[in-house]
Amino acid sequence: MKLSAISAALLLLSPFAQATTLDLNLQKTMPEIEKLYLDLHQSPELSYHEKETGQKLAKQLKQLGFTVTDNVGGYGVVGIYENGDGPTVMIRTDTDGLPIVEQTGKPYASKVTVTNDAGATVGVMHGCGHDIHMSSFIGTAQQLMTHKDQWQGTLMMVAQPAEEVGGGAKAMLKEGLFTKYPTPDHVIGLHVSASVPAGKVSMKTEYTMASVDSVDITVKGKGGHGAYPHTTIDPVVIASRIVLALQTITSRELSPLEPSVITVGSIHGGSKHNVISDEVKLQLTLRSYNPEVRLQQIAAIKRITKGIALSAGLDESLAPEVYVHEDESIPSTYNNPAQTNVVRSAIANAIGEDNVLETEAVMAGEDFGLYGRTEQNVPITLFWLGGVEPSQYDSAMQSGATLPSLHSSKFAPDYKKALPTGITAMSNAAVALFNKK
């Protein structure tokens, strides 16, 4: 036999050489996963307060045989299971809820209220589907342990807090997620979608979610009586000029081929009809995909705000203060093309090609992208898990009605259909990466 023929024969004999679609017995395990989902849905915790949520996930992973470390980067959880020689595959979920009063009308709706860090009483809801993420995460861990004869390597399950405020991934990485624990060769995660029907997933290669920056601008002026504006330098007028001028950054300074969003979400100044104030405060959100575009946005904002203030007659010492919340900044999410194609193929084999959709990038942000921006340059893939009840989706498509979005008080994913799809998709994606040659 020639060498090439021998090699081919060995490949056929190898239990991990061929693409493996797991034979999952979800009918047996789904009641337990649905029970976990309902518990998580009814007991959400805000960012940086996910203590009980972390404990629940840690307990589940310990029962499955993982070596578990909790309180990583806050209330993060890391579960490690070594299953022979092979790559390390990290599966990530996020765990925090949002300060929203749930209005879905579901019998299992969250009724949780808490006092937030500002002292206000707020409702709490998993309005971004993190309860779906966590339940799929545990369901996937169950299946991978049940079918550990189908893969070799190290499985790294990471439950990350504080995604909604952009701090959780940073905190876990700072605490040594990729140094104290096995450095992953692959990182994968899912996010429930409010625009894809349950039973399907969607994804794309390369940029899939945007970078996010929060920027505060304090515009100074020289206040006085509203009847004598000529004796003042009005910061309200300066701020108004700035708001309009900022729109020219995207329209005139950046390439039209590079997506960019600069939104002024808040403007506050003054206290009375006939008083010209001393300052106005602006709050902005910046979005982009290309890191170079982000730097251009910030540099242009600083230049434009200063130029307008000086042109109004202000001294340079009273130039606007531009503050970028670097601690909250998150990079864009870039799906590694080679890895994402492996994930797409594995999921299509498991749930059917017709159930794997191509999607477009969105300007929403996710700190998942940070896992691909480390010194280790780990490839990452985030895919969307359909969450909309199929008949509701079809009805909306026919009528043109708007579906409740993520972060809506009325967002209620079809968990009975989404969860088994998420578990099947993620389990098969992980096995494909473990067995990738």
Short mmCIF file of C-alpha atoms in Angstrom, two decimals:
data_model
loop_
_atom_site.label_atom_id
_atom_site.label_comp_id
_atom_site.label_asym_id
_atom_site.label_seq_id
_atom_site.Cartn_x
_atom_site.Cartn_y
_atom_site.Cartn_z
CA MET A 1 0.00 0.00 0.00
CA LYS A 2 1.31 3.49 -0.87
CA LEU A 3 1.95 6.01 1.91
CA SER A 4 -1.02 8.17 0.86
CA ALA A 5 -3.32 5.18 0.97
CA ILE A 6 -2.03 4.21 4.43
CA SER A 7 -2.64 7.75 5.67
CA ALA A 8 -6.16 7.72 4.30
CA ALA A 9 -6.85 4.40 5.99
CA LEU A 10 -5.58 5.72 9.32
CA LEU A 11 -7.80 8.78 9.01
CA LEU A 12 -10.81 6.56 8.46
CA LEU A 13 -9.94 4.54 11.55
CA SER A 14 -9.47 7.59 13.78
CA PRO A 15 -12.60 8.22 15.93
CA PHE A 16 -11.97 11.99 15.72
CA ALA A 17 -11.01 12.31 12.04
CA GLN A 18 -14.49 12.66 10.62
CA ALA A 19 -16.99 15.41 11.33
CA THR A 20 -18.99 14.19 14.32
CA THR A 21 -22.64 15.08 14.86
CA LEU A 22 -23.59 14.22 18.41
CA ASP A 23 -26.59 12.01 19.06
CA LEU A 24 -28.18 14.06 21.83
CA ASN A 25 -30.96 12.70 24.01
CA LEU A 26 -32.43 16.10 24.82
CA GLN A 27 -35.88 14.79 25.70
CA LYS A 28 -34.35 13.35 28.84
CA THR A 29 -32.40 16.43 29.90
CA MET A 30 -34.59 19.34 28.78
CA PRO A 31 -37.00 19.33 31.77
CA GLU A 32 -34.03 19.98 34.07
CA ILE A 33 -32.64 22.70 31.78
CA GLU A 34 -36.04 24.38 31.48
CA LYS A 35 -36.34 24.36 35.27
CA LEU A 36 -32.92 26.03 35.48
CA TYR A 37 -33.99 28.61 32.90
CA LEU A 38 -37.14 29.54 34.80
CA ASP A 39 -35.17 29.85 38.03
CA LEU A 40 -32.57 32.11 36.41
CA HIS A 41 -35.26 34.16 34.69
CA GLN A 42 -37.07 34.78 37.97
CA SER A 43 -33.94 35.64 39.96
CA PRO A 44 -31.90 38.07 37.80
CA GLU A 45 -29.10 40.11 39.34
CA LEU A 46 -27.63 43.39 38.13
CA SER A 47 -24.07 43.80 36.86
CA TYR A 48 -21.42 43.32 39.56
CA HIS A 49 -24.05 41.76 41.86
CA GLU A 50 -24.34 38.27 40.28
CA LYS A 51 -23.34 36.41 43.45
CA GLU A 52 -26.21 33.90 43.62
CA THR A 53 -26.22 33.42 39.85
CA GLY A 54 -22.51 32.57 39.92
CA GLN A 55 -23.07 30.13 42.79
CA LYS A 56 -25.83 28.34 40.86
CA LEU A 57 -23.64 27.90 37.78
CA ALA A 58 -20.63 26.83 39.86
CA LYS A 59 -22.76 24.17 41.57
CA GLN A 60 -23.99 22.82 38.23
CA LEU A 61 -20.45 22.57 36.84
CA LYS A 62 -19.12 20.88 39.99
CA GLN A 63 -21.88 18.26 39.80
CA LEU A 64 -20.79 17.52 36.23
CA GLY A 65 -17.20 16.87 37.32
CA PHE A 66 -15.49 20.16 36.45
CA THR A 67 -12.74 21.69 38.55
CA VAL A 68 -14.41 24.98 39.43
CA THR A 69 -13.10 28.34 40.57
CA ASP A 70 -15.64 31.00 41.48
CA ASN A 71 -15.41 34.72 42.22
CA VAL A 72 -13.09 35.30 39.27
CA GLY A 73 -13.13 38.96 38.20
CA GLY A 74 -16.05 39.60 40.52
CA TYR A 75 -18.63 36.82 40.46
CA GLY A 76 -17.22 35.02 37.42
CA VAL A 77 -16.92 31.24 37.29
CA VAL A 78 -14.31 29.08 35.53
CA GLY A 79 -14.86 25.35 35.09
CA ILE A 80 -12.07 23.15 33.69
CA TYR A 81 -12.33 19.54 32.52
CA GLU A 82 -9.30 17.79 31.06
CA ASN A 83 -10.15 14.96 28.68
CA GLY A 84 -6.83 13.83 27.26
CA ASP A 85 -4.50 15.52 24.80
CA GLY A 86 -5.97 18.08 22.46
CA PRO A 87 -6.89 21.74 22.13
CA THR A 88 -8.51 23.89 24.78
CA VAL A 89 -11.99 25.08 23.82
CA MET A 90 -13.55 27.84 25.89
CA ILE A 91 -17.33 28.32 25.96
CA ARG A 92 -18.50 31.60 27.46
CA THR A 93 -21.81 32.78 28.86
CA ASP A 94 -22.71 36.11 30.43
CA THR A 95 -24.73 36.28 33.63
CA ASP A 96 -26.05 39.76 34.47
CA GLY A 97 -29.55 41.17 34.18
CA LEU A 98 -30.80 44.66 33.36
CA PRO A 99 -32.62 47.36 35.39
CA ILE A 100 -35.94 46.81 33.61
CA VAL A 101 -39.43 46.13 34.98
CA GLU A 102 -40.59 43.07 33.04
CA GLN A 103 -43.88 43.54 31.16
CA THR A 104 -44.12 40.30 29.18
CA GLY A 105 -47.20 39.09 30.99
CA LYS A 106 -45.65 35.64 31.33
CA PRO A 107 -46.58 33.62 34.44
CA TYR A 108 -42.87 33.19 35.15
CA ALA A 109 -42.04 36.91 34.71
CA SER A 110 -39.39 38.41 36.99
CA LYS A 111 -40.81 40.37 39.92
CA VAL A 112 -37.40 41.22 41.37
CA THR A 113 -36.76 44.76 42.56
CA VAL A 114 -33.52 46.01 44.11
CA THR A 115 -31.92 49.22 45.27
CA ASN A 116 -29.27 50.11 42.72
CA ASP A 117 -25.90 51.73 43.39
CA ALA A 118 -27.50 55.18 43.07
CA GLY A 119 -30.03 54.40 45.79
CA ALA A 120 -33.04 54.08 43.48
CA THR A 121 -35.46 51.14 43.50
CA VAL A 122 -35.44 49.40 40.12
CA GLY A 123 -36.90 46.28 38.60
CA VAL A 124 -34.52 43.60 37.32
CA MET A 125 -35.05 41.46 34.21
CA HIS A 126 -33.03 39.26 31.90
CA GLY A 127 -34.02 41.53 29.03
CA CYS A 128 -30.99 40.57 26.95
CA GLY A 129 -31.48 36.82 27.16
CA HIS A 130 -28.59 35.98 29.46
CA ASP A 131 -30.83 33.40 31.13
CA ILE A 132 -31.07 31.64 27.75
CA HIS A 133 -27.28 31.88 27.43
CA MET A 134 -26.65 30.38 30.88
CA SER A 135 -29.15 27.55 30.44
CA SER A 136 -27.70 26.66 27.03
CA PHE A 137 -24.24 26.84 28.62
CA ILE A 138 -25.09 24.28 31.31
CA GLY A 139 -26.99 22.12 28.82
CA THR A 140 -23.94 22.13 26.56
CA ALA A 141 -21.65 21.17 29.46
CA GLN A 142 -23.97 18.25 30.23
CA GLN A 143 -23.89 17.00 26.66
CA LEU A 144 -20.13 17.34 26.26
CA MET A 145 -19.59 15.36 29.45
CA THR A 146 -22.07 12.72 28.35
CA HIS A 147 -20.31 12.43 24.99
CA LYS A 148 -16.70 12.89 26.12
CA ASP A 149 -15.73 9.80 24.13
CA GLN A 150 -16.32 11.96 21.04
CA TRP A 151 -13.65 14.58 21.77
CA GLN A 152 -10.24 15.05 23.36
CA GLY A 153 -8.73 18.15 24.94
CA THR A 154 -9.57 20.62 27.69
CA LEU A 155 -13.05 22.05 28.04
CA MET A 156 -13.11 25.50 29.64
CA MET A 157 -16.52 26.79 30.72
CA VAL A 158 -16.52 30.50 31.60
CA ALA A 159 -19.49 32.30 33.16
CA GLN A 160 -18.74 36.01 32.89
CA PRO A 161 -20.37 38.76 34.95
CA ALA A 162 -20.98 42.42 34.09
CA GLU A 163 -21.32 42.13 30.32
CA GLU A 164 -23.97 44.84 30.20
CA VAL A 165 -21.56 47.46 31.54
CA GLY A 166 -18.54 46.29 29.56
CA GLY A 167 -16.54 45.34 32.65
CA GLY A 168 -16.77 41.58 33.11
CA ALA A 169 -14.44 40.30 30.41
CA LYS A 170 -11.84 42.91 31.34
CA ALA A 171 -12.00 41.91 35.00
CA MET A 172 -11.66 38.18 34.30
CA LEU A 173 -8.79 38.68 31.87
CA LYS A 174 -7.05 41.01 34.34
CA GLU A 175 -7.36 38.34 37.01
CA GLY A 176 -5.53 35.86 34.79
CA LEU A 177 -8.22 34.04 32.82
CA PHE A 178 -5.75 33.26 30.01
CA THR A 179 -2.69 32.80 32.25
CA LYS A 180 -3.78 31.11 35.49
CA TYR A 181 -5.95 28.70 33.54
CA PRO A 182 -5.27 26.90 30.24
CA THR A 183 -4.96 29.37 27.39
CA PRO A 184 -7.78 28.54 24.97
CA ASP A 185 -7.14 27.64 21.37
CA HIS A 186 -10.74 28.48 20.51
CA VAL A 187 -13.37 30.69 22.17
CA ILE A 188 -17.05 30.40 21.25
CA GLY A 189 -20.26 31.93 22.55
CA LEU A 190 -23.86 32.55 21.56
CA HIS A 191 -26.28 35.43 21.93
CA VAL A 192 -30.04 35.12 21.71
CA SER A 193 -31.59 37.11 18.86
CA ALA A 194 -34.83 39.09 18.96
CA SER A 195 -35.07 39.09 15.16
CA VAL A 196 -34.44 35.42 14.26
CA PRO A 197 -37.08 32.70 14.77
CA ALA A 198 -36.41 30.10 17.43
CA GLY A 199 -35.05 26.88 15.98
CA LYS A 200 -32.56 28.72 13.79
CA VAL A 201 -29.18 30.37 14.27
CA SER A 202 -27.45 33.09 12.31
CA MET A 203 -23.84 34.21 12.01
CA LYS A 204 -21.26 35.91 9.87
CA THR A 205 -17.51 35.95 9.55
CA GLU A 206 -15.28 38.93 10.36
CA TYR A 207 -16.84 41.94 12.12
CA THR A 208 -20.17 41.03 13.65
CA MET A 209 -20.63 43.52 16.52
CA ALA A 210 -19.30 47.04 17.04
CA SER A 211 -16.86 48.66 19.40
CA VAL A 212 -18.55 50.87 22.01
CA ASP A 213 -17.29 54.01 23.71
CA SER A 214 -19.09 56.29 26.15
CA VAL A 215 -17.89 59.90 25.97
CA ASP A 216 -18.72 62.85 28.22
CA ILE A 217 -18.21 66.42 26.98
CA THR A 218 -18.36 69.38 29.35
CA VAL A 219 -18.86 72.61 27.40
CA LYS A 220 -17.78 75.74 29.29
CA GLY A 221 -19.09 79.28 28.85
CA LYS A 222 -19.52 82.62 30.57
CA GLY A 223 -22.98 82.87 32.00
CA GLY A 224 -25.21 85.84 32.68
CA HIS A 225 -28.66 87.33 32.21
CA GLY A 226 -30.72 86.05 29.31
CA ALA A 227 -31.68 89.63 28.44
CA TYR A 228 -28.03 90.56 27.84
CA PRO A 229 -26.59 87.70 25.76
CA HIS A 230 -23.94 90.00 24.29
CA THR A 231 -22.25 90.09 27.69
CA THR A 232 -21.96 86.30 27.86
CA ILE A 233 -20.50 83.42 25.92
CA ASP A 234 -23.43 81.03 25.78
CA PRO A 235 -22.48 77.34 26.29
CA VAL A 236 -25.93 76.24 25.06
CA VAL A 237 -25.21 77.76 21.65
CA ILE A 238 -21.69 76.31 21.63
CA ALA A 239 -23.07 72.87 22.56
CA SER A 240 -25.68 73.13 19.80
CA ARG A 241 -22.99 73.93 17.26
CA ILE A 242 -20.96 70.97 18.54
CA VAL A 243 -23.89 68.54 18.21
CA LEU A 244 -24.33 69.48 14.55
CA ALA A 245 -20.61 69.55 13.79
CA LEU A 246 -20.03 66.09 15.25
CA GLN A 247 -22.22 64.63 12.51
CA THR A 248 -19.67 65.72 9.91
CA ILE A 249 -17.10 63.32 11.35
CA THR A 250 -18.94 60.33 9.92
CA SER A 251 -20.26 62.12 6.82
CA ARG A 252 -17.12 64.04 5.81
CA GLU A 253 -14.02 62.84 7.66
CA LEU A 254 -14.32 59.06 7.58
CA SER A 255 -14.39 56.82 4.54
CA PRO A 256 -17.97 56.07 3.47
CA LEU A 257 -16.88 52.43 3.35
CA GLU A 258 -16.20 52.42 7.10
CA PRO A 259 -19.29 52.15 9.37
CA SER A 260 -19.41 54.80 12.09
CA VAL A 261 -22.02 56.05 14.55
CA ILE A 262 -21.69 59.13 16.76
CA THR A 263 -24.87 59.68 18.76
CA VAL A 264 -25.46 62.45 21.29
CA GLY A 265 -27.78 60.71 23.69
CA SER A 266 -28.00 63.38 26.37
CA ILE A 267 -27.63 67.16 26.59
CA HIS A 268 -28.17 69.12 29.80
CA GLY A 269 -27.56 72.77 30.59
CA GLY A 270 -29.14 75.72 32.29
CA SER A 271 -31.61 76.07 35.11
CA LYS A 272 -34.05 78.88 34.22
CA HIS A 273 -35.65 80.62 31.25
CA ASN A 274 -33.75 83.88 31.60
CA VAL A 275 -30.37 82.61 32.81
CA ILE A 276 -27.45 81.81 30.51
CA SER A 277 -25.53 79.05 32.27
CA ASP A 278 -21.81 78.49 32.72
CA GLU A 279 -21.72 74.97 31.27
CA VAL A 280 -23.56 72.29 29.31
CA LYS A 281 -22.94 68.54 29.54
CA LEU A 282 -23.21 66.12 26.61
CA GLN A 283 -23.16 62.33 26.69
CA LEU A 284 -22.25 60.41 23.53
CA THR A 285 -22.03 56.82 22.37
CA LEU A 286 -19.53 55.95 19.63
CA ARG A 287 -19.76 52.82 17.47
CA SER A 288 -17.45 51.41 14.80
CA TYR A 289 -15.86 48.17 13.65
CA ASN A 290 -12.37 49.21 12.57
CA PRO A 291 -10.14 50.16 15.56
CA GLU A 292 -8.56 52.93 13.44
CA VAL A 293 -11.98 54.48 12.91
CA ARG A 294 -12.52 54.56 16.68
CA LEU A 295 -9.29 56.51 17.16
CA GLN A 296 -10.27 58.92 14.37
CA GLN A 297 -13.68 59.51 15.99
CA ILE A 298 -12.16 60.40 19.35
CA ALA A 299 -9.44 62.63 17.89
CA ALA A 300 -11.96 64.49 15.73
CA ILE A 301 -14.33 65.05 18.67
CA LYS A 302 -11.54 66.64 20.69
CA ARG A 303 -10.43 68.84 17.79
CA ILE A 304 -13.93 69.97 16.76
CA THR A 305 -15.15 70.78 20.27
CA LYS A 306 -12.06 72.84 21.04
CA GLY A 307 -12.21 74.68 17.71
CA ILE A 308 -15.86 75.66 18.12
CA ALA A 309 -15.29 76.88 21.68
CA LEU A 310 -12.33 79.01 20.68
CA SER A 311 -14.23 80.42 17.70
CA ALA A 312 -16.93 81.59 20.14
CA GLY A 313 -14.36 83.70 21.95
CA LEU A 314 -13.53 81.44 24.87
CA ASP A 315 -10.02 81.34 26.24
CA GLU A 316 -8.17 78.05 25.66
CA SER A 317 -8.31 77.40 29.42
CA LEU A 318 -12.10 77.10 29.04
CA ALA A 319 -11.96 74.64 26.14
CA PRO A 320 -14.42 71.75 26.44
CA GLU A 321 -13.39 68.73 28.47
CA VAL A 322 -13.72 65.47 26.55
CA TYR A 323 -13.67 62.35 28.73
CA VAL A 324 -13.65 58.86 27.23
CA HIS A 325 -14.76 56.15 29.67
CA GLU A 326 -11.91 53.78 28.84
CA ASP A 327 -12.94 51.43 31.65
CA GLU A 328 -16.26 50.87 29.85
CA SER A 329 -14.88 50.79 26.30
CA ILE A 330 -15.17 47.49 24.47
CA PRO A 331 -13.70 46.51 21.11
CA SER A 332 -15.61 45.23 18.12
CA THR A 333 -16.29 41.50 17.89
CA TYR A 334 -14.35 39.95 15.02
CA ASN A 335 -15.36 36.40 14.15
CA ASN A 336 -12.27 34.55 12.97
CA PRO A 337 -13.21 33.40 9.44
CA ALA A 338 -11.55 29.95 9.51
CA GLN A 339 -12.93 29.06 12.93
CA THR A 340 -16.37 30.48 12.19
CA ASN A 341 -16.62 28.38 9.03
CA VAL A 342 -15.91 25.25 11.10
CA VAL A 343 -18.58 26.30 13.60
CA ARG A 344 -21.10 27.06 10.85
CA SER A 345 -20.53 23.70 9.15
CA ALA A 346 -20.88 21.76 12.41
CA ILE A 347 -24.11 23.53 13.35
CA ALA A 348 -25.56 23.07 9.85
CA ASN A 349 -24.84 19.34 10.04
CA ALA A 350 -26.59 19.17 13.40
CA ILE A 351 -29.73 21.31 12.87
CA GLY A 352 -29.96 21.47 9.08
CA GLU A 353 -28.51 23.83 6.51
CA ASP A 354 -31.82 25.69 6.17
CA ASN A 355 -31.69 26.59 9.85
CA VAL A 356 -28.31 28.35 9.66
CA LEU A 357 -28.76 31.87 8.32
CA GLU A 358 -26.28 34.50 7.21
CA THR A 359 -26.63 37.79 9.05
CA GLU A 360 -25.26 41.30 8.83
CA ALA A 361 -23.09 43.03 11.38
CA VAL A 362 -24.87 45.16 13.97
CA MET A 363 -23.85 48.31 15.80
CA ALA A 364 -24.67 46.80 19.19
CA GLY A 365 -21.64 45.91 21.31
CA GLU A 366 -20.49 42.90 23.32
CA ASP A 367 -17.40 42.56 25.50
CA PHE A 368 -16.98 39.04 24.09
CA GLY A 369 -14.73 40.72 21.52
CA LEU A 370 -12.08 41.27 24.21
CA TYR A 371 -11.25 37.56 24.27
CA GLY A 372 -9.91 37.90 20.74
CA ARG A 373 -7.85 41.04 21.50
CA THR A 374 -5.39 39.53 23.98
CA GLU A 375 -1.67 38.89 23.53
CA GLN A 376 -2.53 35.26 22.78
CA ASN A 377 -4.55 36.34 19.72
CA VAL A 378 -7.14 33.63 20.29
CA PRO A 379 -9.70 33.11 17.49
CA ILE A 380 -13.27 33.79 18.60
CA THR A 381 -16.73 33.12 17.21
CA LEU A 382 -20.05 34.51 18.44
CA PHE A 383 -23.26 33.33 16.78
CA TRP A 384 -26.90 34.37 17.16
CA LEU A 385 -29.48 31.98 18.56
CA GLY A 386 -33.01 32.57 17.31
CA GLY A 387 -35.37 33.51 20.13
CA VAL A 388 -38.63 34.62 18.50
CA GLU A 389 -41.60 32.27 18.65
CA PRO A 390 -41.94 31.14 14.98
CA SER A 391 -45.63 32.01 14.51
CA GLN A 392 -45.04 35.43 16.12
CA TYR A 393 -42.13 35.94 13.75
CA ASP A 394 -44.18 34.95 10.69
CA SER A 395 -47.03 37.21 11.75
CA ALA A 396 -44.68 40.18 12.20
CA MET A 397 -43.09 39.58 8.80
CA GLN A 398 -46.51 39.56 7.14
CA SER A 399 -47.94 42.58 8.97
CA GLY A 400 -44.79 44.66 9.23
CA ALA A 401 -45.15 44.83 13.01
CA THR A 402 -42.06 45.52 15.09
CA LEU A 403 -40.91 42.67 17.29
CA PRO A 404 -39.84 43.42 20.89
CA SER A 405 -36.11 44.04 20.82
CA LEU A 406 -33.37 43.01 23.16
CA HIS A 407 -33.48 45.22 26.27
CA SER A 408 -37.24 45.60 25.83
CA SER A 409 -39.48 45.02 28.85
CA LYS A 410 -41.62 42.87 26.54
CA PHE A 411 -38.85 40.60 25.19
CA ALA A 412 -39.85 36.99 25.91
CA PRO A 413 -37.82 34.38 24.01
CA ASP A 414 -39.38 31.07 23.03
CA TYR A 415 -37.22 29.15 25.48
CA LYS A 416 -38.76 25.75 24.80
CA LYS A 417 -37.52 25.89 21.21
CA ALA A 418 -34.45 28.11 21.61
CA LEU A 419 -32.78 26.11 24.38
CA PRO A 420 -32.52 22.73 22.62
CA THR A 421 -31.35 24.54 19.47
CA GLY A 422 -28.68 26.41 21.43
CA ILE A 423 -27.47 23.27 23.21
CA THR A 424 -27.34 21.28 19.99
CA ALA A 425 -25.55 24.05 18.11
CA MET A 426 -22.97 24.80 20.80
CA SER A 427 -22.24 21.16 21.65
CA ASN A 428 -21.58 20.26 18.03
CA ALA A 429 -19.56 23.42 17.42
CA ALA A 430 -17.31 22.57 20.38
CA VAL A 431 -16.75 18.98 19.25
CA ALA A 432 -15.90 20.19 15.75
CA LEU A 433 -13.24 22.51 17.19
CA PHE A 434 -11.84 19.80 19.45
CA ASN A 435 -11.51 17.49 16.44
CA LYS A 436 -10.32 20.15 14.00
CA LYS A 437 -7.15 19.05 12.20
#
